[in-house]
Amino acid sequence: MLAQLRSRIKATGPLTVADYMREALTHPQYGYYMKKEVFGRQGDFVTSPEVSQTFGEVLGAWFVHHWFTCSGNKSPVRLIELGPGRGTLASDLLRTFNALDISSGIHLHMVEISPHMRSRQWKMLCEKDAADKNLHGTGDIHVSNADMTSSSYTADAATDDKILGKEHETKYGVPVSWHSSLADVPDGYSLIVGHEFLDALPIHQFTQTTEHGWREVLVDVDNSSERPLRYVVSKQPTPALSYISSLPDVSRRKNIEFSPQTGVVTEQICSRLVKSGGLSLLVDYGEARPSKDFTFRAFREHSVEGDALRDPGNVDLTADVDFSYIRHLADKHVQCLGPVPQGFFLHSLGIKQRLNKLLRKANPTQAEELISGLEYLTSPKKMGKRFKMLAMTPRGEPVPPPFVATSDVKESSIL
């Protein structure tokens, strides 16, 4: 991947950070997400659904509450997950719906661009002998999906041409389809979740220069040091500079990271909610206000690597989500709520009560894992403060809890 990027830059000139990020993550042959297992303890990072089953169960109950409150069990329902990882969250959501005996009107839609991950998700959701043995109830503790390594399956479990665009049946009896884009999902009342999806969408970087005002940061070859690539500031205006005029509060900022794809996805979600109704929840790391500094970075083996340009294709690349930009777009069309910290969200919805129920049946090893999982999800020193939840609903619908409790509360007081 590195040699290919250097050759491309030498032939056509420096790349935008967005083009570099897109190539490094999603190149069909060398892209990070396209070729190997990246999730879980054997990968480079663990997501909230893989930390504890309680995360997906609480979210499932939250979606059902709003669905029944606002639509009276309206069906059919499109349950849509953006960037579904290994399928862990979708499996936990379906198990929760099944336990509540409300699965009959649901169709699951998985929006995933990686053929490798689509095969992984198919195995998780559709094979009867997948890790989650408890199909019909939420009273039991099931096998931790974070312990499933890449050696436990093959990507050929179902060839991709048999997965993408076709309808399958999950082990819960719910139909499931895979799509490359949210735009490909049929219209209908939608429950949408995007967990650690936005942070991997390509970003542009801009910086204020003394002489020329805003200029874009680019990626160029570096022949003068051990670093194979380097950042440079464009001497001339670039096409992406036109985005700056659409961003809020740019006059008070010296550095900007901006994801056009985040804007596209936000507009698509808003369009679906306005047209057909539903609820959306976006979960990611970032702040309610944009960062003053650049946040683009690499992850490897559960640790941050300082140089995002050193080993493209072999590390995860990510940047903080600008929730203020999502709100700026969404407020024009729908009711946009939050963001609120993940710890506050989960505690407000009763994750501790759910844990206590599971602990009654847990052996000592399971109990230790469940307790440490809750701590990891909700502690301000772990995921509880860093991760945020932002919801969207059509205007005029009831505000789903716990967002109603935050209108007059500062973020620091709800951690």
Tab-separated table of C-alpha atoms in Angstrom:
chain	number	residue	atom	x	y	z
A	1	MET	CA	0.000	0.000	0.000
A	2	LEU	CA	2.758	2.451	0.928
A	3	ALA	CA	4.648	1.870	-2.321
A	4	GLN	CA	1.442	2.312	-4.300
A	5	LEU	CA	0.599	5.575	-2.552
A	6	ARG	CA	4.090	6.954	-3.108
A	7	SER	CA	3.945	6.044	-6.798
A	8	ARG	CA	0.546	7.682	-7.163
A	9	ILE	CA	1.724	10.881	-5.471
A	10	LYS	CA	4.849	11.056	-7.619
A	11	ALA	CA	2.726	10.640	-10.741
A	12	THR	CA	-0.213	12.939	-9.941
A	13	GLY	CA	0.847	15.148	-7.042
A	14	PRO	CA	0.001	15.311	-3.320
A	15	LEU	CA	-3.214	13.698	-2.061
A	16	THR	CA	-5.836	15.248	0.146
A	17	VAL	CA	-5.995	13.663	3.595
A	18	ALA	CA	-9.428	12.363	2.580
A	19	ASP	CA	-8.040	10.552	-0.477
A	20	TYR	CA	-5.170	9.130	1.564
A	21	MET	CA	-7.542	7.913	4.269
A	22	ARG	CA	-9.968	6.405	1.739
A	23	GLU	CA	-7.206	4.490	-0.030
A	24	ALA	CA	-5.599	3.263	3.177
A	25	LEU	CA	-8.863	2.002	4.656
A	26	THR	CA	-10.922	0.780	1.694
A	27	HIS	CA	-8.612	-0.020	-1.217
A	28	PRO	CA	-10.098	-3.268	-2.649
A	29	GLN	CA	-6.848	-5.210	-2.268
A	30	TYR	CA	-4.721	-3.439	0.347
A	31	GLY	CA	-7.250	-1.476	2.417
A	32	TYR	CA	-7.217	-1.966	6.172
A	33	TYR	CA	-10.908	-2.897	6.434
A	34	MET	CA	-10.904	-5.024	3.291
A	35	LYS	CA	-8.415	-7.749	4.070
A	36	LYS	CA	-8.309	-8.887	7.703
A	37	GLU	CA	-9.980	-9.149	11.088
A	38	VAL	CA	-9.589	-5.805	12.842
A	39	PHE	CA	-12.086	-6.063	15.722
A	40	GLY	CA	-11.808	-7.737	19.108
A	41	ARG	CA	-8.901	-8.591	21.354
A	42	GLN	CA	-6.983	-10.138	18.464
A	43	GLY	CA	-7.487	-7.030	16.323
A	44	ASP	CA	-6.617	-3.375	16.841
A	45	PHE	CA	-9.632	-2.225	18.841
A	46	VAL	CA	-12.684	-3.446	20.778
A	47	THR	CA	-16.026	-1.666	20.344
A	48	SER	CA	-18.724	-1.192	22.992
A	49	PRO	CA	-20.987	-4.039	21.756
A	50	GLU	CA	-18.061	-6.451	22.114
A	51	VAL	CA	-17.225	-5.259	25.614
A	52	SER	CA	-20.583	-6.409	27.011
A	53	GLN	CA	-23.893	-7.808	25.781
A	54	THR	CA	-25.635	-5.241	27.998
A	55	PHE	CA	-24.750	-2.434	25.577
A	56	GLY	CA	-26.802	-3.872	22.710
A	57	GLU	CA	-29.586	-5.000	25.007
A	58	VAL	CA	-30.059	-1.520	26.469
A	59	LEU	CA	-30.019	0.040	22.993
A	60	GLY	CA	-32.541	-2.546	21.794
A	61	ALA	CA	-34.961	-1.731	24.605
A	62	TRP	CA	-34.474	2.006	23.912
A	63	PHE	CA	-35.369	1.596	20.228
A	64	VAL	CA	-38.411	-0.539	21.047
A	65	HIS	CA	-39.697	2.006	23.588
A	66	HIS	CA	-39.603	4.816	21.050
A	67	TRP	CA	-40.993	2.632	18.259
A	68	PHE	CA	-44.025	1.636	20.340
A	69	THR	CA	-44.504	5.123	21.818
A	70	CYS	CA	-44.510	6.949	18.500
A	71	SER	CA	-45.933	4.467	16.015
A	72	GLY	CA	-47.957	2.002	18.045
A	73	ASN	CA	-45.903	-0.975	16.852
A	74	LYS	CA	-46.027	0.177	13.246
A	75	SER	CA	-44.569	-2.377	10.848
A	76	PRO	CA	-42.732	-3.253	8.736
A	77	VAL	CA	-39.673	-1.680	10.323
A	78	ARG	CA	-36.252	-1.206	8.732
A	79	LEU	CA	-33.589	-1.882	11.360
A	80	ILE	CA	-30.492	-0.347	9.763
A	81	GLU	CA	-26.923	-0.553	11.014
A	82	LEU	CA	-24.197	1.576	9.443
A	83	GLY	CA	-20.736	-0.025	9.497
A	84	PRO	CA	-21.811	-3.123	11.460
A	85	GLY	CA	-18.352	-4.413	12.405
A	86	ARG	CA	-18.564	-8.146	13.053
A	87	GLY	CA	-22.353	-8.075	13.484
A	88	THR	CA	-22.227	-8.183	17.275
A	89	LEU	CA	-24.513	-5.214	17.895
A	90	ALA	CA	-27.074	-6.348	15.320
A	91	SER	CA	-27.120	-9.806	16.929
A	92	ASP	CA	-27.692	-8.329	20.397
A	93	LEU	CA	-30.460	-6.065	19.098
A	94	LEU	CA	-32.261	-8.945	17.381
A	95	ARG	CA	-31.943	-11.168	20.444
A	96	THR	CA	-33.543	-8.403	22.527
A	97	PHE	CA	-36.371	-7.915	20.022
A	98	ASN	CA	-36.906	-11.677	19.927
A	99	ALA	CA	-37.144	-11.857	23.716
A	100	LEU	CA	-39.818	-9.155	23.590
A	101	ASP	CA	-41.669	-11.133	20.898
A	102	ILE	CA	-41.643	-8.261	18.399
A	103	SER	CA	-39.392	-9.626	15.655
A	104	SER	CA	-42.094	-10.451	13.120
A	105	GLY	CA	-42.317	-6.989	11.543
A	106	ILE	CA	-38.569	-6.263	11.362
A	107	HIS	CA	-36.204	-6.431	8.396
A	108	LEU	CA	-32.509	-5.965	9.194
A	109	HIS	CA	-30.394	-3.958	6.734
A	110	MET	CA	-26.595	-3.971	7.062
A	111	VAL	CA	-24.742	-1.130	5.314
A	112	GLU	CA	-21.202	-2.422	4.742
A	113	ILE	CA	-18.651	-1.758	1.993
A	114	SER	CA	-16.143	-4.497	2.867
A	115	PRO	CA	-16.742	-7.947	1.308
A	116	HIS	CA	-14.586	-9.440	4.064
A	117	MET	CA	-16.736	-7.927	6.811
A	118	ARG	CA	-19.983	-8.834	5.024
A	119	SER	CA	-18.924	-12.491	5.155
A	120	ARG	CA	-18.042	-12.071	8.809
A	121	GLN	CA	-21.422	-10.544	9.580
A	122	TRP	CA	-23.259	-13.229	7.613
A	123	LYS	CA	-21.665	-15.918	9.742
A	124	MET	CA	-22.479	-14.074	12.981
A	125	LEU	CA	-26.120	-13.506	12.061
A	126	CYS	CA	-27.150	-16.386	9.816
A	127	GLU	CA	-25.227	-19.483	10.875
A	128	LYS	CA	-27.041	-21.513	13.510
A	129	ASP	CA	-23.808	-22.499	15.262
A	130	ALA	CA	-22.461	-18.942	15.636
A	131	ALA	CA	-21.176	-17.794	19.038
A	132	ASP	CA	-24.510	-16.513	20.373
A	133	LYS	CA	-26.258	-19.700	21.519
A	134	ASN	CA	-29.066	-17.936	23.398
A	135	LEU	CA	-31.466	-17.068	20.593
A	136	HIS	CA	-34.743	-16.615	22.342
A	137	GLY	CA	-34.120	-14.828	25.624
A	138	THR	CA	-32.094	-12.132	27.310
A	139	GLY	CA	-32.044	-13.763	30.721
A	140	ASP	CA	-28.844	-15.691	30.093
A	141	ILE	CA	-25.205	-14.793	29.559
A	142	HIS	CA	-23.871	-15.620	26.123
A	143	VAL	CA	-20.380	-16.182	24.788
A	144	SER	CA	-18.325	-13.002	24.533
A	145	ASN	CA	-17.922	-12.153	20.864
A	146	ALA	CA	-14.712	-10.290	21.670
A	147	ASP	CA	-13.090	-13.687	22.197
A	148	MET	CA	-13.803	-14.857	18.662
A	149	THR	CA	-10.615	-14.587	16.639
A	150	SER	CA	-10.093	-14.468	12.907
A	151	SER	CA	-9.131	-18.133	12.962
A	152	SER	CA	-12.657	-19.100	14.045
A	153	TYR	CA	-14.148	-18.519	10.623
A	154	THR	CA	-13.306	-18.157	6.974
A	155	ALA	CA	-14.421	-15.328	4.763
A	156	ASP	CA	-15.647	-17.937	2.277
A	157	ALA	CA	-18.498	-19.024	4.565
A	158	ALA	CA	-20.699	-17.369	1.969
A	159	THR	CA	-19.247	-15.788	-1.138
A	160	ASP	CA	-19.927	-12.096	-1.404
A	161	ASP	CA	-21.930	-12.340	-4.613
A	162	LYS	CA	-24.418	-14.452	-2.650
A	163	ILE	CA	-24.597	-11.918	0.180
A	164	LEU	CA	-24.708	-8.395	-1.237
A	165	GLY	CA	-28.168	-7.307	-2.329
A	166	LYS	CA	-29.744	-10.672	-1.476
A	167	GLU	CA	-32.223	-11.424	1.298
A	168	HIS	CA	-31.214	-13.981	3.926
A	169	GLU	CA	-32.757	-15.216	7.157
A	170	THR	CA	-31.018	-14.667	10.474
A	171	LYS	CA	-30.867	-17.275	13.225
A	172	TYR	CA	-33.623	-15.227	14.910
A	173	GLY	CA	-35.963	-15.677	11.943
A	174	VAL	CA	-35.606	-12.013	10.900
A	175	PRO	CA	-34.821	-11.291	7.224
A	176	VAL	CA	-31.516	-9.502	6.585
A	177	SER	CA	-30.054	-7.789	3.525
A	178	TRP	CA	-26.660	-6.222	2.876
A	179	HIS	CA	-26.082	-2.917	1.051
A	180	SER	CA	-23.067	-0.837	0.061
A	181	SER	CA	-24.824	2.454	0.823
A	182	LEU	CA	-27.656	3.756	2.985
A	183	ALA	CA	-29.202	5.108	-0.218
A	184	ASP	CA	-29.737	1.500	-1.367
A	185	VAL	CA	-31.955	0.608	1.608
A	186	PRO	CA	-35.687	0.676	0.712
A	187	ASP	CA	-37.854	3.378	2.267
A	188	GLY	CA	-39.887	2.668	5.375
A	189	TYR	CA	-40.120	3.359	9.089
A	190	SER	CA	-36.474	3.101	10.185
A	191	LEU	CA	-34.538	2.428	13.361
A	192	ILE	CA	-30.980	3.461	12.458
A	193	VAL	CA	-27.802	2.931	14.441
A	194	GLY	CA	-24.265	3.926	13.522
A	195	HIS	CA	-21.689	2.845	16.088
A	196	GLU	CA	-18.087	3.958	15.479
A	197	PHE	CA	-19.018	4.499	11.855
A	198	LEU	CA	-18.493	8.217	11.347
A	199	ASP	CA	-14.959	8.340	12.773
A	200	ALA	CA	-13.683	6.229	9.856
A	201	LEU	CA	-15.192	8.408	7.113
A	202	PRO	CA	-12.519	10.334	5.166
A	203	ILE	CA	-11.733	13.858	6.326
A	204	HIS	CA	-10.206	16.944	4.746
A	205	GLN	CA	-7.862	19.091	6.835
A	206	PHE	CA	-7.607	22.876	6.519
A	207	THR	CA	-5.371	25.341	8.297
A	208	GLN	CA	-5.249	29.136	8.526
A	209	THR	CA	-2.078	30.605	7.033
A	210	THR	CA	-0.902	34.128	7.669
A	211	GLU	CA	-0.451	35.020	4.010
A	212	HIS	CA	-3.293	33.268	2.191
A	213	GLY	CA	-6.050	32.525	4.702
A	214	TRP	CA	-7.426	28.998	4.581
A	215	ARG	CA	-5.401	26.339	2.785
A	216	GLU	CA	-5.802	22.555	2.613
A	217	VAL	CA	-3.356	20.149	4.225
A	218	LEU	CA	-2.107	17.504	1.762
A	219	VAL	CA	-0.082	14.280	1.897
A	220	ASP	CA	3.166	14.224	-0.095
A	221	VAL	CA	6.196	11.939	-0.393
A	222	ASP	CA	9.121	12.637	1.908
A	223	ASN	CA	12.554	11.762	0.567
A	224	SER	CA	14.503	13.743	3.131
A	225	SER	CA	13.898	11.630	6.252
A	226	GLU	CA	12.928	8.190	7.522
A	227	ARG	CA	9.255	9.072	7.161
A	228	PRO	CA	7.909	7.799	3.823
A	229	LEU	CA	5.181	10.462	3.671
A	230	ARG	CA	4.686	13.946	5.097
A	231	TYR	CA	2.069	16.675	5.462
A	232	VAL	CA	2.330	19.808	3.339
A	233	VAL	CA	0.139	22.893	3.054
A	234	SER	CA	-1.232	23.587	-0.402
A	235	LYS	CA	0.146	26.751	-1.954
A	236	GLN	CA	-2.966	27.201	-4.087
A	237	PRO	CA	-6.676	26.941	-3.295
A	238	THR	CA	-8.048	23.416	-3.694
A	239	PRO	CA	-11.600	22.381	-4.678
A	240	ALA	CA	-12.374	21.232	-1.131
A	241	LEU	CA	-11.915	24.793	0.191
A	242	SER	CA	-15.456	25.476	-0.987
A	243	TYR	CA	-16.713	23.390	1.948
A	244	ILE	CA	-15.503	25.907	4.502
A	245	SER	CA	-18.245	28.416	3.744
A	246	SER	CA	-20.853	25.820	4.804
A	247	LEU	CA	-19.308	25.190	8.228
A	248	PRO	CA	-20.381	26.951	11.441
A	249	ASP	CA	-18.063	29.151	13.526
A	250	VAL	CA	-15.065	28.967	11.194
A	251	SER	CA	-13.929	32.500	12.057
A	252	ARG	CA	-12.868	31.335	15.532
A	253	ARG	CA	-10.925	28.302	14.326
A	254	LYS	CA	-7.365	27.903	13.065
A	255	ASN	CA	-7.549	24.222	12.113
A	256	ILE	CA	-10.501	22.326	10.657
A	257	GLU	CA	-11.181	18.644	10.019
A	258	PHE	CA	-14.209	18.123	7.822
A	259	SER	CA	-15.870	14.972	6.460
A	260	PRO	CA	-18.102	15.514	3.403
A	261	GLN	CA	-19.359	11.932	3.715
A	262	THR	CA	-20.591	12.655	7.226
A	263	GLY	CA	-22.707	15.419	5.733
A	264	VAL	CA	-24.083	13.081	3.058
A	265	VAL	CA	-24.979	10.385	5.598
A	266	THR	CA	-26.620	12.964	7.890
A	267	GLU	CA	-28.749	14.288	5.033
A	268	GLN	CA	-29.748	10.725	4.054
A	269	ILE	CA	-30.786	9.892	7.609
A	270	CYS	CA	-32.808	13.108	7.887
A	271	SER	CA	-34.525	12.415	4.558
A	272	ARG	CA	-35.572	8.932	5.682
A	273	LEU	CA	-36.894	10.172	9.020
A	274	VAL	CA	-38.880	13.022	7.465
A	275	LYS	CA	-40.365	10.796	4.766
A	276	SER	CA	-41.135	7.603	6.677
A	277	GLY	CA	-40.539	8.236	10.397
A	278	GLY	CA	-38.273	6.481	12.839
A	279	LEU	CA	-35.312	7.074	15.132
A	280	SER	CA	-31.571	7.319	14.604
A	281	LEU	CA	-28.717	6.947	17.088
A	282	LEU	CA	-25.119	7.831	16.227
A	283	VAL	CA	-22.464	6.688	18.719
A	284	ASP	CA	-18.863	7.797	18.361
A	285	TYR	CA	-15.990	9.565	20.016
A	286	GLY	CA	-15.750	13.308	19.738
A	287	GLU	CA	-16.999	16.441	21.428
A	288	ALA	CA	-20.099	18.605	21.230
A	289	ARG	CA	-17.868	21.349	19.814
A	290	PRO	CA	-15.194	20.886	17.145
A	291	SER	CA	-11.630	20.316	18.256
A	292	LYS	CA	-9.207	23.228	18.023
A	293	ASP	CA	-6.458	20.874	16.840
A	294	PHE	CA	-6.166	18.108	14.292
A	295	THR	CA	-7.244	14.694	15.641
A	296	PHE	CA	-6.358	12.442	12.686
A	297	ARG	CA	-4.455	9.439	14.064
A	298	ALA	CA	-3.685	5.737	13.709
A	299	PHE	CA	-4.618	2.802	15.958
A	300	ARG	CA	-2.752	-0.472	16.245
A	301	GLU	CA	-3.197	-3.216	18.856
A	302	HIS	CA	-5.478	-1.074	21.025
A	303	SER	CA	-3.058	1.854	21.231
A	304	VAL	CA	-2.796	5.212	19.481
A	305	GLU	CA	0.097	5.564	17.065
A	306	GLY	CA	1.331	9.106	16.657
A	307	ASP	CA	2.030	8.966	12.928
A	308	ALA	CA	-0.975	8.266	10.691
A	309	LEU	CA	1.239	8.300	7.590
A	310	ARG	CA	3.788	5.654	8.543
A	311	ASP	CA	2.047	2.338	7.777
A	312	PRO	CA	-1.089	2.821	5.612
A	313	GLY	CA	-3.191	-0.286	5.102
A	314	ASN	CA	-1.973	-1.932	8.296
A	315	VAL	CA	-3.393	0.456	10.910
A	316	ASP	CA	-6.811	1.897	11.607
A	317	LEU	CA	-7.150	5.580	10.691
A	318	THR	CA	-9.654	7.735	12.504
A	319	ALA	CA	-10.563	11.273	13.545
A	320	ASP	CA	-12.891	12.753	16.166
A	321	VAL	CA	-16.455	13.256	15.004
A	322	ASP	CA	-17.612	16.873	14.760
A	323	PHE	CA	-21.048	16.575	16.344
A	324	SER	CA	-21.634	20.315	15.951
A	325	TYR	CA	-21.555	19.903	12.149
A	326	ILE	CA	-24.084	17.049	12.288
A	327	ARG	CA	-26.386	19.192	14.412
A	328	HIS	CA	-25.869	22.146	12.080
A	329	LEU	CA	-27.216	20.047	9.191
A	330	ALA	CA	-29.826	17.983	11.013
A	331	ASP	CA	-31.499	20.866	12.873
A	332	LYS	CA	-32.775	22.136	9.524
A	333	HIS	CA	-34.870	19.001	8.991
A	334	VAL	CA	-35.434	16.964	12.159
A	335	GLN	CA	-35.303	17.040	15.927
A	336	CYS	CA	-31.612	16.554	16.770
A	337	LEU	CA	-30.814	15.592	20.365
A	338	GLY	CA	-27.493	15.541	22.178
A	339	PRO	CA	-24.792	14.586	22.088
A	340	VAL	CA	-24.700	13.182	25.615
A	341	PRO	CA	-21.912	11.059	27.131
A	342	GLN	CA	-22.245	7.313	26.735
A	343	GLY	CA	-21.944	6.672	30.476
A	344	PHE	CA	-24.812	9.021	31.263
A	345	PHE	CA	-26.948	7.517	28.473
A	346	LEU	CA	-26.439	3.904	29.577
A	347	HIS	CA	-26.886	4.544	33.305
A	348	SER	CA	-30.041	6.583	32.651
A	349	LEU	CA	-31.540	3.673	30.726
A	350	GLY	CA	-30.859	1.115	33.451
A	351	ILE	CA	-27.716	-0.720	32.398
A	352	LYS	CA	-26.832	-1.308	36.076
A	353	GLN	CA	-30.214	-2.970	36.652
A	354	ARG	CA	-29.652	-5.148	33.598
A	355	LEU	CA	-26.223	-6.114	34.919
A	356	ASN	CA	-27.646	-7.077	38.313
A	357	LYS	CA	-30.152	-9.395	36.621
A	358	LEU	CA	-27.376	-11.138	34.702
A	359	LEU	CA	-25.204	-11.443	37.805
A	360	ARG	CA	-27.829	-13.657	39.468
A	361	LYS	CA	-27.009	-16.393	36.951
A	362	ALA	CA	-23.309	-15.673	36.467
A	363	ASN	CA	-20.459	-17.839	37.645
A	364	PRO	CA	-17.476	-16.020	39.237
A	365	THR	CA	-15.598	-15.646	35.941
A	366	GLN	CA	-18.660	-14.354	34.120
A	367	ALA	CA	-19.476	-11.988	36.972
A	368	GLU	CA	-16.008	-10.486	36.854
A	369	GLU	CA	-16.270	-9.968	33.083
A	370	LEU	CA	-19.718	-8.391	33.346
A	371	ILE	CA	-18.694	-5.976	36.099
A	372	SER	CA	-15.473	-4.940	34.355
A	373	GLY	CA	-17.415	-4.555	31.095
A	374	LEU	CA	-19.873	-2.135	32.700
A	375	GLU	CA	-16.987	-0.144	34.160
A	376	TYR	CA	-15.292	0.053	30.773
A	377	LEU	CA	-18.485	1.191	29.019
A	378	THR	CA	-19.523	3.838	31.530
A	379	SER	CA	-16.488	5.115	33.441
A	380	PRO	CA	-15.423	8.682	32.533
A	381	LYS	CA	-11.856	7.338	32.453
A	382	LYS	CA	-12.773	4.740	29.796
A	383	MET	CA	-15.594	4.999	27.249
A	384	GLY	CA	-18.157	6.756	29.441
A	385	LYS	CA	-17.124	10.334	28.682
A	386	ARG	CA	-15.141	10.019	25.456
A	387	PHE	CA	-17.991	8.424	23.528
A	388	LYS	CA	-21.109	10.434	22.764
A	389	MET	CA	-24.670	9.570	21.715
A	390	LEU	CA	-26.616	11.765	19.291
A	391	ALA	CA	-30.234	10.994	18.368
A	392	MET	CA	-32.502	12.206	15.579
A	393	THR	CA	-36.288	11.919	15.296
A	394	PRO	CA	-38.941	13.606	13.137
A	395	ARG	CA	-40.094	16.934	14.490
A	396	GLY	CA	-43.093	16.764	16.783
A	397	GLU	CA	-42.360	13.294	18.140
A	398	PRO	CA	-41.744	12.723	21.855
A	399	VAL	CA	-38.131	13.193	22.910
A	400	PRO	CA	-36.693	9.773	23.791
A	401	PRO	CA	-35.077	9.469	27.212
A	402	PRO	CA	-32.563	10.315	28.529
A	403	PHE	CA	-32.245	13.351	26.256
A	404	VAL	CA	-35.201	15.073	27.940
A	405	ALA	CA	-33.151	15.170	31.135
A	406	THR	CA	-30.246	17.125	29.644
A	407	SER	CA	-31.837	20.307	28.321
A	408	ASP	CA	-30.842	22.350	31.348
A	409	VAL	CA	-27.846	20.328	32.470
A	410	LYS	CA	-24.208	20.991	31.672
A	411	GLU	CA	-22.288	18.064	30.224
A	412	SER	CA	-19.823	18.004	33.109
A	413	SER	CA	-22.608	17.365	35.596
A	414	ILE	CA	-24.049	14.286	33.898
A	415	LEU	CA	-20.939	12.099	33.801
